[in-house]
PDB file of C-alpha atoms in Angstrom:
ATOM      1  CA  UNK L   4     125.138 123.161 165.171  1.00  0.00           C
ATOM      2  CA  UNK L   5     125.214 119.676 163.969  1.00  0.00           C
ATOM      3  CA  UNK L   6     127.662 119.032 160.860  1.00  0.00           C
ATOM      4  CA  UNK L   7     129.061 116.388 158.763  1.00  0.00           C
ATOM      5  CA  UNK L   8     132.595 116.757 157.539  1.00  0.00           C
ATOM      6  CA  UNK L   9     133.950 114.749 154.516  1.00  0.00           C
ATOM      7  CA  UNK L  10     137.604 115.367 154.219  1.00  0.00           C
ATOM      8  CA  UNK L  11     138.160 115.258 150.440  1.00  0.00           C
ATOM      9  CA  UNK L  12     136.283 116.994 147.776  1.00  0.00           C
ATOM     10  CA  UNK L  13     138.015 115.504 145.090  1.00  0.00           C
ATOM     11  CA  UNK L  14     139.837 111.960 144.494  1.00  0.00           C
ATOM     12  CA  UNK L  15     141.547 110.592 141.798  1.00  0.00           C
ATOM     13  CA  UNK L  16     142.449 107.053 141.785  1.00  0.00           C
ATOM     14  CA  UNK L  17     143.608 104.405 139.216  1.00  0.00           C
ATOM     15  CA  UNK L  18     141.778 101.151 138.807  1.00  0.00           C
ATOM     16  CA  UNK L  19     142.574  98.497 141.254  1.00  0.00           C
ATOM     17  CA  UNK L  20     143.458 101.183 143.916  1.00  0.00           C
ATOM     18  CA  UNK L  21     142.179 100.997 147.493  1.00  0.00           C
ATOM     19  CA  UNK L  22     139.431 103.743 148.503  1.00  0.00           C
ATOM     20  CA  UNK L  23     138.867 105.220 151.784  1.00  0.00           C
ATOM     21  CA  UNK L  24     136.609 108.294 152.116  1.00  0.00           C
ATOM     22  CA  UNK L  25     136.534 110.126 155.170  1.00  0.00           C
ATOM     23  CA  UNK L  26     133.458 111.232 157.170  1.00  0.00           C
ATOM     24  CA  UNK L  27     133.203 112.902 160.564  1.00  0.00           C
ATOM     25  CA  UNK L  28     130.023 114.371 162.258  1.00  0.00           C
ATOM     26  CA  UNK L  29     129.677 116.797 165.273  1.00  0.00           C
ATOM     27  CA  UNK L  30     126.630 115.151 167.188  1.00  0.00           C
ATOM     28  CA  UNK L  31     127.428 113.486 170.447  1.00  0.00           C
ATOM     29  CA  UNK L  32     124.372 111.377 170.837  1.00  0.00           C
ATOM     30  CA  UNK L  33     123.238 108.195 168.961  1.00  0.00           C
ATOM     31  CA  UNK L  34     123.091 108.491 165.354  1.00  0.00           C
ATOM     32  CA  UNK L  35     121.965 106.530 162.136  1.00  0.00           C
ATOM     33  CA  UNK L  36     124.503 106.764 159.422  1.00  0.00           C
ATOM     34  CA  UNK L  37     124.575 106.542 155.672  1.00  0.00           C
ATOM     35  CA  UNK L  38     126.652 107.022 152.525  1.00  0.00           C
ATOM     36  CA  UNK L  39     124.889 107.836 149.398  1.00  0.00           C
ATOM     37  CA  UNK L  40     126.179 107.774 145.849  1.00  0.00           C
ATOM     38  CA  UNK L  41     125.317 109.737 142.724  1.00  0.00           C
ATOM     39  CA  UNK L  42     126.573 108.162 139.502  1.00  0.00           C
ATOM     40  CA  UNK L  43     126.939 110.409 136.448  1.00  0.00           C
ATOM     41  CA  UNK L  44     123.385 111.183 135.115  1.00  0.00           C
ATOM     42  CA  UNK L  45     121.691 109.236 137.899  1.00  0.00           C
ATOM     43  CA  UNK L  46     119.662 109.703 140.877  1.00  0.00           C
ATOM     44  CA  UNK L  47     121.200 110.051 144.420  1.00  0.00           C
ATOM     45  CA  UNK L  48     120.863 106.526 145.813  1.00  0.00           C
ATOM     46  CA  UNK L  49     121.576 104.768 149.111  1.00  0.00           C
ATOM     47  CA  UNK L  50     125.099 103.000 149.291  1.00  0.00           C
ATOM     48  CA  UNK L  51     125.021 101.449 152.674  1.00  0.00           C
ATOM     49  CA  UNK L  52     123.575 102.183 156.260  1.00  0.00           C
ATOM     50  CA  UNK L  53     124.377 101.933 159.917  1.00  0.00           C
ATOM     51  CA  UNK L  54     121.763 101.937 162.598  1.00  0.00           C
ATOM     52  CA  UNK L  55     123.211  99.875 165.355  1.00  0.00           C
ATOM     53  CA  UNK L  56     125.180  96.361 165.951  1.00  0.00           C
ATOM     54  CA  UNK L  57     128.255  95.353 163.937  1.00  0.00           C
ATOM     55  CA  UNK L  58     130.202  98.815 163.351  1.00  0.00           C
ATOM     56  CA  UNK L  59     131.454  97.303 160.090  1.00  0.00           C
ATOM     57  CA  UNK L  60     128.753  97.327 157.626  1.00  0.00           C
ATOM     58  CA  UNK L  61     128.725  96.129 153.992  1.00  0.00           C
ATOM     59  CA  UNK L  62     126.910  97.727 151.179  1.00  0.00           C
ATOM     60  CA  UNK L  63     126.320  97.306 147.325  1.00  0.00           C
ATOM     61  CA  UNK L  64     129.219  96.952 144.779  1.00  0.00           C
ATOM     62  CA  UNK L  65     131.890  95.776 147.289  1.00  0.00           C
ATOM     63  CA  UNK L  66     131.716  99.090 149.560  1.00  0.00           C
ATOM     64  CA  UNK L  67     131.964  98.907 153.204  1.00  0.00           C
ATOM     65  CA  UNK L  68     132.063 101.549 156.058  1.00  0.00           C
ATOM     66  CA  UNK L  69     133.173 101.406 159.567  1.00  0.00           C
ATOM     67  CA  UNK L  70     131.572 103.331 162.324  1.00  0.00           C
ATOM     68  CA  UNK L  71     134.152 104.290 165.106  1.00  0.00           C
ATOM     69  CA  UNK L  72     132.043 105.817 167.941  1.00  0.00           C
ATOM     70  CA  UNK L  73     135.033 107.325 169.753  1.00  0.00           C
ATOM     71  CA  UNK L  74     136.135 109.231 166.574  1.00  0.00           C
ATOM     72  CA  UNK L  75     132.554 110.364 165.464  1.00  0.00           C
ATOM     73  CA  UNK L  76     133.584 108.916 162.051  1.00  0.00           C
ATOM     74  CA  UNK L  77     132.172 106.722 159.348  1.00  0.00           C
ATOM     75  CA  UNK L  78     134.700 106.149 156.679  1.00  0.00           C
ATOM     76  CA  UNK L  79     133.753 104.611 153.176  1.00  0.00           C
ATOM     77  CA  UNK L  80     136.190 101.953 151.977  1.00  0.00           C
ATOM     78  CA  UNK L  81     136.577  99.790 149.056  1.00  0.00           C
ATOM     79  CA  UNK L  82     139.466  97.368 148.411  1.00  0.00           C
ATOM     80  CA  UNK L  83     139.928  97.666 144.863  1.00  0.00           C
ATOM     81  CA  UNK L  84     138.156 100.514 142.763  1.00  0.00           C
ATOM     82  CA  UNK L  85     136.693 100.156 139.164  1.00  0.00           C
ATOM     83  CA  UNK L  86     136.175 102.656 136.459  1.00  0.00           C
ATOM     84  CA  UNK L  87     132.426 102.422 137.082  1.00  0.00           C
ATOM     85  CA  UNK L  88     132.973 103.627 140.684  1.00  0.00           C
ATOM     86  CA  UNK L  89     133.278 107.262 139.373  1.00  0.00           C
ATOM     87  CA  UNK L  90     130.834 109.238 141.177  1.00  0.00           C
ATOM     88  CA  UNK L  91     129.956 111.525 143.883  1.00  0.00           C
ATOM     89  CA  UNK L  92     129.801 110.200 147.396  1.00  0.00           C
ATOM     90  CA  UNK L  93     127.828 111.716 150.131  1.00  0.00           C
ATOM     91  CA  UNK L  94     127.931 110.656 153.879  1.00  0.00           C
ATOM     92  CA  UNK L  95     124.865 111.530 155.877  1.00  0.00           C
ATOM     93  CA  UNK L  96     123.935 111.613 159.715  1.00  0.00           C
ATOM     94  CA  UNK L  97     120.395 111.382 161.289  1.00  0.00           C
ATOM     95  CA  UNK L  98     120.716 112.175 164.969  1.00  0.00           C
ATOM     96  CA  UNK L  99     118.459 110.048 167.094  1.00  0.00           C
ATOM     97  CA  UNK L 100     116.971 112.979 168.455  1.00  0.00           C
ATOM     98  CA  UNK L 101     116.371 114.772 165.241  1.00  0.00           C
ATOM     99  CA  UNK L 102     113.296 112.997 164.236  1.00  0.00           C
ATOM    100  CA  UNK L 103     113.612 112.414 160.448  1.00  0.00           C
ATOM    101  CA  UNK L 104     116.225 115.145 159.821  1.00  0.00           C
ATOM    102  CA  UNK L 105     119.012 113.985 158.024  1.00  0.00           C
ATOM    103  CA  UNK L 106     122.513 116.259 157.470  1.00  0.00           C
ATOM    104  CA  UNK L 107     124.421 115.589 154.612  1.00  0.00           C
ATOM    105  CA  UNK L 108     128.197 116.148 153.949  1.00  0.00           C
ATOM    106  CA  UNK L 109     129.394 118.402 151.185  1.00  0.00           C
ATOM    107  CA  UNK L 110     130.338 115.212 149.132  1.00  0.00           C
ATOM    108  CA  UNK L 111     133.287 113.666 147.627  1.00  0.00           C
ATOM    109  CA  UNK L 112     133.810 113.443 143.889  1.00  0.00           C
ATOM    110  CA  UNK L 113     135.833 110.287 142.779  1.00  0.00           C
ATOM    111  CA  UNK L 114     137.352 109.872 139.573  1.00  0.00           C
ATOM    112  CA  UNK L 115     138.696 106.535 138.597  1.00  0.00           C
ATOM    113  CA  UNK L 116     141.050 106.462 135.773  1.00  0.00           C
ATOM    114  CA  UNK L 117     140.804 103.479 133.478  1.00  0.00           C
TER     115      UNK L 117
ATOM    116  CA  UNK O  13     107.848  98.645 143.619  1.00  0.00           C
ATOM    117  CA  UNK O  14     108.123 102.337 144.551  1.00  0.00           C
ATOM    118  CA  UNK O  15     109.019 105.046 142.391  1.00  0.00           C
ATOM    119  CA  UNK O  16     109.496 108.794 142.621  1.00  0.00           C
ATOM    120  CA  UNK O  17     108.511 111.543 140.178  1.00  0.00           C
ATOM    121  CA  UNK O  18     109.604 115.157 139.954  1.00  0.00           C
ATOM    122  CA  UNK O  19     108.677 117.654 137.270  1.00  0.00           C
ATOM    123  CA  UNK O  20     109.615 119.757 135.655  1.00  0.00           C
ATOM    124  CA  UNK O  21     113.216 118.293 135.128  1.00  0.00           C
ATOM    125  CA  UNK O  22     114.289 121.924 134.220  1.00  0.00           C
ATOM    126  CA  UNK O  23     112.839 125.453 134.618  1.00  0.00           C
ATOM    127  CA  UNK O  24     113.658 129.123 133.776  1.00  0.00           C
ATOM    128  CA  UNK O  25     111.963 131.529 135.620  1.00  0.00           C
ATOM    129  CA  UNK O  26     112.230 135.344 135.849  1.00  0.00           C
ATOM    130  CA  UNK O  27     112.769 137.193 139.167  1.00  0.00           C
ATOM    131  CA  UNK O  28     109.631 137.791 140.921  1.00  0.00           C
ATOM    132  CA  UNK O  29     107.530 135.155 139.217  1.00  0.00           C
ATOM    133  CA  UNK O  30     105.986 132.090 141.329  1.00  0.00           C
ATOM    134  CA  UNK O  31     107.158 128.748 141.510  1.00  0.00           C
ATOM    135  CA  UNK O  32     105.540 125.402 141.741  1.00  0.00           C
ATOM    136  CA  UNK O  33     107.737 122.205 141.712  1.00  0.00           C
ATOM    137  CA  UNK O  34     105.937 118.967 142.126  1.00  0.00           C
ATOM    138  CA  UNK O  35     106.777 115.607 143.518  1.00  0.00           C
ATOM    139  CA  UNK O  36     104.847 112.410 143.723  1.00  0.00           C
ATOM    140  CA  UNK O  37     105.498 108.892 145.013  1.00  0.00           C
ATOM    141  CA  UNK O  38     103.886 105.716 143.561  1.00  0.00           C
ATOM    142  CA  UNK O  39     103.808 102.288 145.379  1.00  0.00           C
ATOM    143  CA  UNK O  40     103.796 103.180 149.079  1.00  0.00           C
ATOM    144  CA  UNK O  41     101.440 104.813 151.453  1.00  0.00           C
ATOM    145  CA  UNK O  42     102.202 107.552 154.225  1.00  0.00           C
ATOM    146  CA  UNK O  43     105.624 108.002 153.135  1.00  0.00           C
ATOM    147  CA  UNK O  44     108.021 110.708 154.805  1.00  0.00           C
ATOM    148  CA  UNK O  45     108.804 113.164 152.129  1.00  0.00           C
ATOM    149  CA  UNK O  46     111.506 115.775 151.766  1.00  0.00           C
ATOM    150  CA  UNK O  47     112.692 118.675 149.700  1.00  0.00           C
ATOM    151  CA  UNK O  48     116.326 119.458 149.326  1.00  0.00           C
ATOM    152  CA  UNK O  49     118.373 121.844 147.563  1.00  0.00           C
ATOM    153  CA  UNK O  50     121.751 120.773 146.093  1.00  0.00           C
ATOM    154  CA  UNK O  51     124.597 123.432 145.590  1.00  0.00           C
ATOM    155  CA  UNK O  52     127.836 122.014 144.162  1.00  0.00           C
ATOM    156  CA  UNK O  53     130.549 121.453 146.666  1.00  0.00           C
ATOM    157  CA  UNK O  54     128.088 122.105 149.445  1.00  0.00           C
ATOM    158  CA  UNK O  55     126.230 118.902 149.712  1.00  0.00           C
ATOM    159  CA  UNK O  56     122.348 118.790 150.198  1.00  0.00           C
ATOM    160  CA  UNK O  57     120.566 121.416 152.184  1.00  0.00           C
ATOM    161  CA  UNK O  58     117.128 120.145 153.789  1.00  0.00           C
ATOM    162  CA  UNK O  59     114.310 122.687 153.014  1.00  0.00           C
ATOM    163  CA  UNK O  60     111.349 121.006 154.315  1.00  0.00           C
ATOM    164  CA  UNK O  61     110.071 117.447 155.400  1.00  0.00           C
ATOM    165  CA  UNK O  62     106.682 116.186 155.999  1.00  0.00           C
ATOM    166  CA  UNK O  63     105.523 112.893 157.941  1.00  0.00           C
ATOM    167  CA  UNK O  64     101.859 113.136 157.036  1.00  0.00           C
ATOM    168  CA  UNK O  65      99.403 115.149 155.002  1.00  0.00           C
ATOM    169  CA  UNK O  66      99.301 118.820 155.921  1.00  0.00           C
ATOM    170  CA  UNK O  67     102.158 118.189 158.269  1.00  0.00           C
ATOM    171  CA  UNK O  68     105.144 120.349 157.156  1.00  0.00           C
ATOM    172  CA  UNK O  69     108.536 121.168 159.057  1.00  0.00           C
ATOM    173  CA  UNK O  70     110.677 123.891 157.594  1.00  0.00           C
ATOM    174  CA  UNK O  71     114.360 123.766 158.353  1.00  0.00           C
ATOM    175  CA  UNK O  72     115.454 126.857 156.624  1.00  0.00           C
ATOM    176  CA  UNK O  73     113.698 130.220 156.726  1.00  0.00           C
ATOM    177  CA  UNK O  74     113.607 131.649 153.144  1.00  0.00           C
ATOM    178  CA  UNK O  75     111.552 132.367 150.110  1.00  0.00           C
ATOM    179  CA  UNK O  76     110.015 129.064 149.670  1.00  0.00           C
ATOM    180  CA  UNK O  77     107.024 127.184 151.157  1.00  0.00           C
ATOM    181  CA  UNK O  78     105.902 123.509 151.015  1.00  0.00           C
ATOM    182  CA  UNK O  79     102.720 121.754 151.046  1.00  0.00           C
ATOM    183  CA  UNK O  80     101.424 118.244 151.035  1.00  0.00           C
ATOM    184  CA  UNK O  81      97.949 118.225 149.686  1.00  0.00           C
ATOM    185  CA  UNK O  82      97.723 114.467 149.311  1.00  0.00           C
ATOM    186  CA  UNK O  83      99.495 111.291 151.069  1.00  0.00           C
ATOM    187  CA  UNK O  84     102.085 110.957 148.030  1.00  0.00           C
ATOM    188  CA  UNK O  85     102.267 114.475 146.876  1.00  0.00           C
ATOM    189  CA  UNK O  86     104.699 117.238 147.850  1.00  0.00           C
ATOM    190  CA  UNK O  87     104.706 120.612 146.411  1.00  0.00           C
ATOM    191  CA  UNK O  88     107.591 123.253 146.684  1.00  0.00           C
ATOM    192  CA  UNK O  89     106.422 126.799 145.841  1.00  0.00           C
ATOM    193  CA  UNK O  90     107.296 130.367 145.846  1.00  0.00           C
ATOM    194  CA  UNK O  91     105.238 133.411 145.356  1.00  0.00           C
ATOM    195  CA  UNK O  92     108.185 135.636 144.114  1.00  0.00           C
ATOM    196  CA  UNK O  93     111.297 134.063 142.943  1.00  0.00           C
ATOM    197  CA  UNK O  94     114.685 135.598 143.851  1.00  0.00           C
ATOM    198  CA  UNK O  95     117.797 135.132 141.977  1.00  0.00           C
ATOM    199  CA  UNK O  96     119.302 133.106 144.965  1.00  0.00           C
ATOM    200  CA  UNK O  97     116.689 130.545 144.296  1.00  0.00           C
ATOM    201  CA  UNK O  98     118.516 129.118 141.520  1.00  0.00           C
ATOM    202  CA  UNK O  99     119.496 125.519 142.046  1.00  0.00           C
ATOM    203  CA  UNK O 100     118.977 121.975 141.866  1.00  0.00           C
ATOM    204  CA  UNK O 101     116.131 120.574 144.021  1.00  0.00           C
ATOM    205  CA  UNK O 102     115.614 117.355 145.096  1.00  0.00           C
ATOM    206  CA  UNK O 103     112.859 115.439 146.454  1.00  0.00           C
ATOM    207  CA  UNK O 104     113.207 112.192 148.615  1.00  0.00           C
ATOM    208  CA  UNK O 105     110.947 109.853 150.247  1.00  0.00           C
ATOM    209  CA  UNK O 106     111.400 107.309 152.918  1.00  0.00           C
ATOM    210  CA  UNK O 107     109.245 104.701 154.402  1.00  0.00           C
ATOM    211  CA  UNK O 108     106.905 105.644 157.329  1.00  0.00           C
ATOM    212  CA  UNK O 109     109.339 105.077 160.329  1.00  0.00           C
ATOM    213  CA  UNK O 110     112.480 104.480 158.416  1.00  0.00           C
ATOM    214  CA  UNK O 111     115.410 106.721 157.914  1.00  0.00           C
ATOM    215  CA  UNK O 112     116.954 105.893 154.452  1.00  0.00           C
ATOM    216  CA  UNK O 113     115.773 107.922 151.834  1.00  0.00           C
ATOM    217  CA  UNK O 114     115.155 107.564 148.132  1.00  0.00           C
ATOM    218  CA  UNK O 115     115.638 110.615 145.797  1.00  0.00           C
ATOM    219  CA  UNK O 116     113.907 111.705 142.554  1.00  0.00           C
ATOM    220  CA  UNK O 117     115.788 112.818 139.622  1.00  0.00           C
ATOM    221  CA  UNK O 118     115.723 116.560 140.576  1.00  0.00           C
ATOM    222  CA  UNK O 119     114.730 119.871 139.128  1.00  0.00           C
ATOM    223  CA  UNK O 120     117.317 122.381 137.781  1.00  0.00           C
ATOM    224  CA  UNK O 121     115.804 125.882 138.304  1.00  0.00           C
ATOM    225  CA  UNK O 122     117.426 128.923 136.952  1.00  0.00           C
ATOM    226  CA  UNK O 123     115.984 132.307 138.016  1.00  0.00           C
ATOM    227  CA  UNK O 124     116.968 134.851 135.573  1.00  0.00           C
TER     228      UNK O 124
END
């Protein structure tokens, strides 16, 4: 079955530290890729997306993600985190042949210490 | 701009009672609509999605059903709730033909 794996369930960082959240998926065909974020008390919202083209995509609030096809990975990065980045982050994959079905990872809770 | 509404925000229901959760989208037409259940540490589980009125795809066989009586209305129902139906239910929409989704505030359902 198709699946999405997020390597870390909980991450604690100090402000200004660099962030990398891992995401791997198990589908071998063409995919659309997403990172969503849920800030405390807020709706789940789109952080960034990859459909095609440059494998390095930039999203809101200084986040970026790199698609590495050979590794089936779509890792999320930010050079310097802020306290306001404390949130839960979800990686999601839409297999090209899956219609509009999107598979979500289990999420990573990030806590940034001020 | 587009907005998505879900209600109620919280609900406590006894086992065996019926369920109706409603989701409506404003500011767009012919959206794709989705129902998810979110469990702590387990991500989002897609329950149903719809690409048009009366068109429902079920992803997980269970005690729930969905309906789309109007273009921007999506309803999640059950005839008889089970304890295992407790959870956080999210509605989402995407523009027709697009894949990025926009989520509602969710409904916290507790079955007692």
